[in-house]
Amino acid sequence: MPFDEKFTWVSLVVSAVVSGVYFTIVLSQVGSVQVGRIAYQVPMLVAIAAMVVLTIAGTILMGVGTGIGIELSGKGTSEDIGRTDDRDREISRRGVLAGYVVASVGAVGVLAITMLKVDHFWIANALYLSFVASSLVSGITKLVAYRRGF
């Protein structure tokens, strides 16, 4: 499994788990608390920071494991970790493009609800959701390309 594919797995799992926890915590309050009174700001910032930190930590752990595994197996050296070929670059390009499309559609949706003067809670969460959806679609697109080709 190429290093870029492993990184995509780490990023995808972290994004899904952290955003799932965030939305569960915050949206569970919608029925019982006025939307304008839900304190979503700190949990959202914590979720964003957690995504960054956990993705970095997961990548480091995966990189250490990959480097050791390559050296012990005799299939190469730890220098292989940073290498990408044309296939990796094309897969990354397609994944990023798919993510951009989702982020763009999400941004238009956020712009629309902003113009409708919807509460800030919904605007912020819609924007966060569009970023998360973009990340997930990008990662899934990359993994499908790695597994099935393109």
Short mmCIF file of C-alpha atoms in Angstrom, two decimals:
data_model
loop_
_atom_site.label_atom_id
_atom_site.label_comp_id
_atom_site.label_asym_id
_atom_site.label_seq_id
_atom_site.Cartn_x
_atom_site.Cartn_y
_atom_site.Cartn_z
CA MET A 1 0.00 0.00 0.00
CA PRO A 2 1.54 3.34 -1.03
CA PHE A 3 2.30 5.88 1.68
CA ASP A 4 -0.15 8.36 0.13
CA GLU A 5 -2.93 5.79 0.41
CA LYS A 6 -2.13 5.19 4.06
CA PHE A 7 -2.17 8.94 4.70
CA THR A 8 -5.57 9.13 3.00
CA TRP A 9 -6.89 6.41 5.32
CA VAL A 10 -5.62 8.29 8.39
CA SER A 11 -7.13 11.56 7.21
CA LEU A 12 -10.45 9.96 6.30
CA VAL A 13 -10.87 8.11 9.59
CA VAL A 14 -9.88 11.14 11.68
CA SER A 15 -12.25 13.44 9.75
CA ALA A 16 -15.16 11.03 10.05
CA VAL A 17 -14.71 10.27 13.74
CA VAL A 18 -13.97 13.80 14.97
CA SER A 19 -16.74 15.45 12.95
CA GLY A 20 -19.15 12.68 13.96
CA VAL A 21 -18.43 13.34 17.62
CA TYR A 22 -18.76 17.10 17.12
CA PHE A 23 -22.10 16.90 15.32
CA THR A 24 -23.44 14.38 17.83
CA ILE A 25 -22.58 16.65 20.75
CA VAL A 26 -23.78 19.89 19.20
CA LEU A 27 -26.84 18.78 17.25
CA SER A 28 -28.17 16.73 20.17
CA GLN A 29 -28.93 20.07 21.85
CA VAL A 30 -31.09 21.40 19.01
CA GLY A 31 -34.39 20.05 20.33
CA SER A 32 -33.90 21.11 23.93
CA VAL A 33 -32.05 24.45 23.68
CA GLN A 34 -32.75 27.51 21.54
CA VAL A 35 -30.38 27.42 18.59
CA GLY A 36 -29.09 30.90 19.36
CA ARG A 37 -28.03 29.73 22.83
CA ILE A 38 -26.10 26.62 21.80
CA ALA A 39 -22.41 27.13 22.50
CA TYR A 40 -20.98 25.59 19.34
CA GLN A 41 -17.91 27.80 18.94
CA VAL A 42 -15.54 26.13 21.39
CA PRO A 43 -16.54 22.57 20.43
CA MET A 44 -16.04 23.46 16.75
CA LEU A 45 -12.59 24.93 17.41
CA VAL A 46 -11.68 21.88 19.49
CA ALA A 47 -12.89 19.59 16.69
CA ILE A 48 -10.82 21.45 14.09
CA ALA A 49 -7.73 21.38 16.30
CA ALA A 50 -8.30 17.70 17.09
CA MET A 51 -8.49 16.90 13.37
CA VAL A 52 -5.19 18.62 12.72
CA VAL A 53 -3.38 17.10 15.71
CA LEU A 54 -4.76 13.57 15.23
CA THR A 55 -4.01 13.58 11.51
CA ILE A 56 -0.44 14.67 12.16
CA ALA A 57 0.00 12.11 14.96
CA GLY A 58 -1.57 9.34 12.89
CA THR A 59 0.64 10.17 9.92
CA ILE A 60 3.76 10.15 12.07
CA LEU A 61 2.82 6.80 13.65
CA MET A 62 1.96 5.34 10.28
CA GLY A 63 5.20 6.70 8.82
CA VAL A 64 7.29 5.19 11.58
CA GLY A 65 5.53 1.86 11.15
CA THR A 66 5.92 2.02 7.38
CA GLY A 67 9.61 2.84 7.56
CA ILE A 68 10.33 -0.02 9.94
CA GLY A 69 8.19 -2.45 7.97
CA ILE A 70 9.91 -1.62 4.69
CA GLU A 71 13.40 -2.02 6.14
CA LEU A 72 12.63 -5.32 7.86
CA SER A 73 10.86 -6.81 4.88
CA GLY A 74 13.73 -6.06 2.53
CA LYS A 75 11.36 -4.43 0.03
CA GLY A 76 13.07 -1.05 0.11
CA THR A 77 14.21 1.62 2.48
CA SER A 78 12.49 4.29 4.50
CA GLU A 79 13.36 6.66 1.63
CA ASP A 80 10.38 5.12 -0.22
CA ILE A 81 7.98 6.88 2.15
CA GLY A 82 8.14 10.24 0.37
CA ARG A 83 8.12 8.90 -3.16
CA THR A 84 5.16 9.34 -5.44
CA ASP A 85 4.70 8.27 -9.01
CA ASP A 86 2.42 9.50 -11.79
CA ARG A 87 -0.41 7.27 -10.61
CA ASP A 88 -0.24 8.73 -7.07
CA ARG A 89 -0.24 12.26 -8.45
CA GLU A 90 -3.23 11.57 -10.72
CA ILE A 91 -5.18 9.93 -7.88
CA SER A 92 -4.43 12.89 -5.63
CA ARG A 93 -5.48 15.34 -8.36
CA ARG A 94 -8.80 13.56 -8.89
CA GLY A 95 -9.50 13.38 -5.16
CA VAL A 96 -8.71 17.04 -4.63
CA LEU A 97 -10.90 17.99 -7.60
CA ALA A 98 -13.84 16.01 -6.20
CA GLY A 99 -13.31 17.70 -2.83
CA TYR A 100 -13.26 21.14 -4.46
CA VAL A 101 -16.58 20.45 -6.16
CA VAL A 102 -18.20 19.49 -2.87
CA ALA A 103 -16.67 22.47 -1.05
CA SER A 104 -17.88 24.81 -3.79
CA VAL A 105 -21.43 23.49 -3.65
CA GLY A 106 -21.31 23.76 0.13
CA ALA A 107 -20.07 27.35 -0.07
CA VAL A 108 -22.96 28.27 -2.36
CA GLY A 109 -25.36 26.68 0.14
CA VAL A 110 -23.78 28.62 3.00
CA LEU A 111 -24.01 31.82 0.98
CA ALA A 112 -27.70 31.14 0.35
CA ILE A 113 -28.55 30.56 4.00
CA THR A 114 -26.53 33.64 4.92
CA MET A 115 -28.64 35.72 2.54
CA LEU A 116 -31.75 34.29 4.16
CA LYS A 117 -30.42 35.65 7.48
CA VAL A 118 -30.44 32.26 9.15
CA ASP A 119 -29.00 32.05 12.67
CA HIS A 120 -25.19 32.03 12.91
CA PHE A 121 -25.35 28.54 14.42
CA TRP A 122 -26.66 27.09 11.15
CA ILE A 123 -24.31 29.14 8.98
CA ALA A 124 -21.21 28.06 10.92
CA ASN A 125 -22.26 24.42 11.05
CA ALA A 126 -23.17 24.37 7.35
CA LEU A 127 -19.74 25.75 6.51
CA TYR A 128 -18.03 23.21 8.79
CA LEU A 129 -20.13 20.44 7.23
CA SER A 130 -19.12 21.51 3.73
CA PHE A 131 -15.43 21.30 4.70
CA VAL A 132 -15.92 17.89 6.32
CA ALA A 133 -17.93 16.60 3.35
CA SER A 134 -15.23 17.88 1.01
CA SER A 135 -12.55 16.05 2.97
CA LEU A 136 -14.57 12.83 3.07
CA VAL A 137 -15.42 12.90 -0.64
CA SER A 138 -11.81 13.65 -1.52
CA GLY A 139 -10.56 10.76 0.62
CA ILE A 140 -13.14 8.29 -0.63
CA THR A 141 -12.42 9.26 -4.24
CA LYS A 142 -8.71 8.64 -3.67
CA LEU A 143 -9.26 5.29 -1.96
CA VAL A 144 -11.60 4.08 -4.71
CA ALA A 145 -8.99 5.08 -7.30
CA TYR A 146 -6.26 3.23 -5.39
CA ARG A 147 -8.39 0.08 -5.13
CA ARG A 148 -10.23 0.02 -8.47
CA GLY A 149 -8.13 2.26 -10.67
CA PHE A 150 -9.44 5.18 -12.66
#
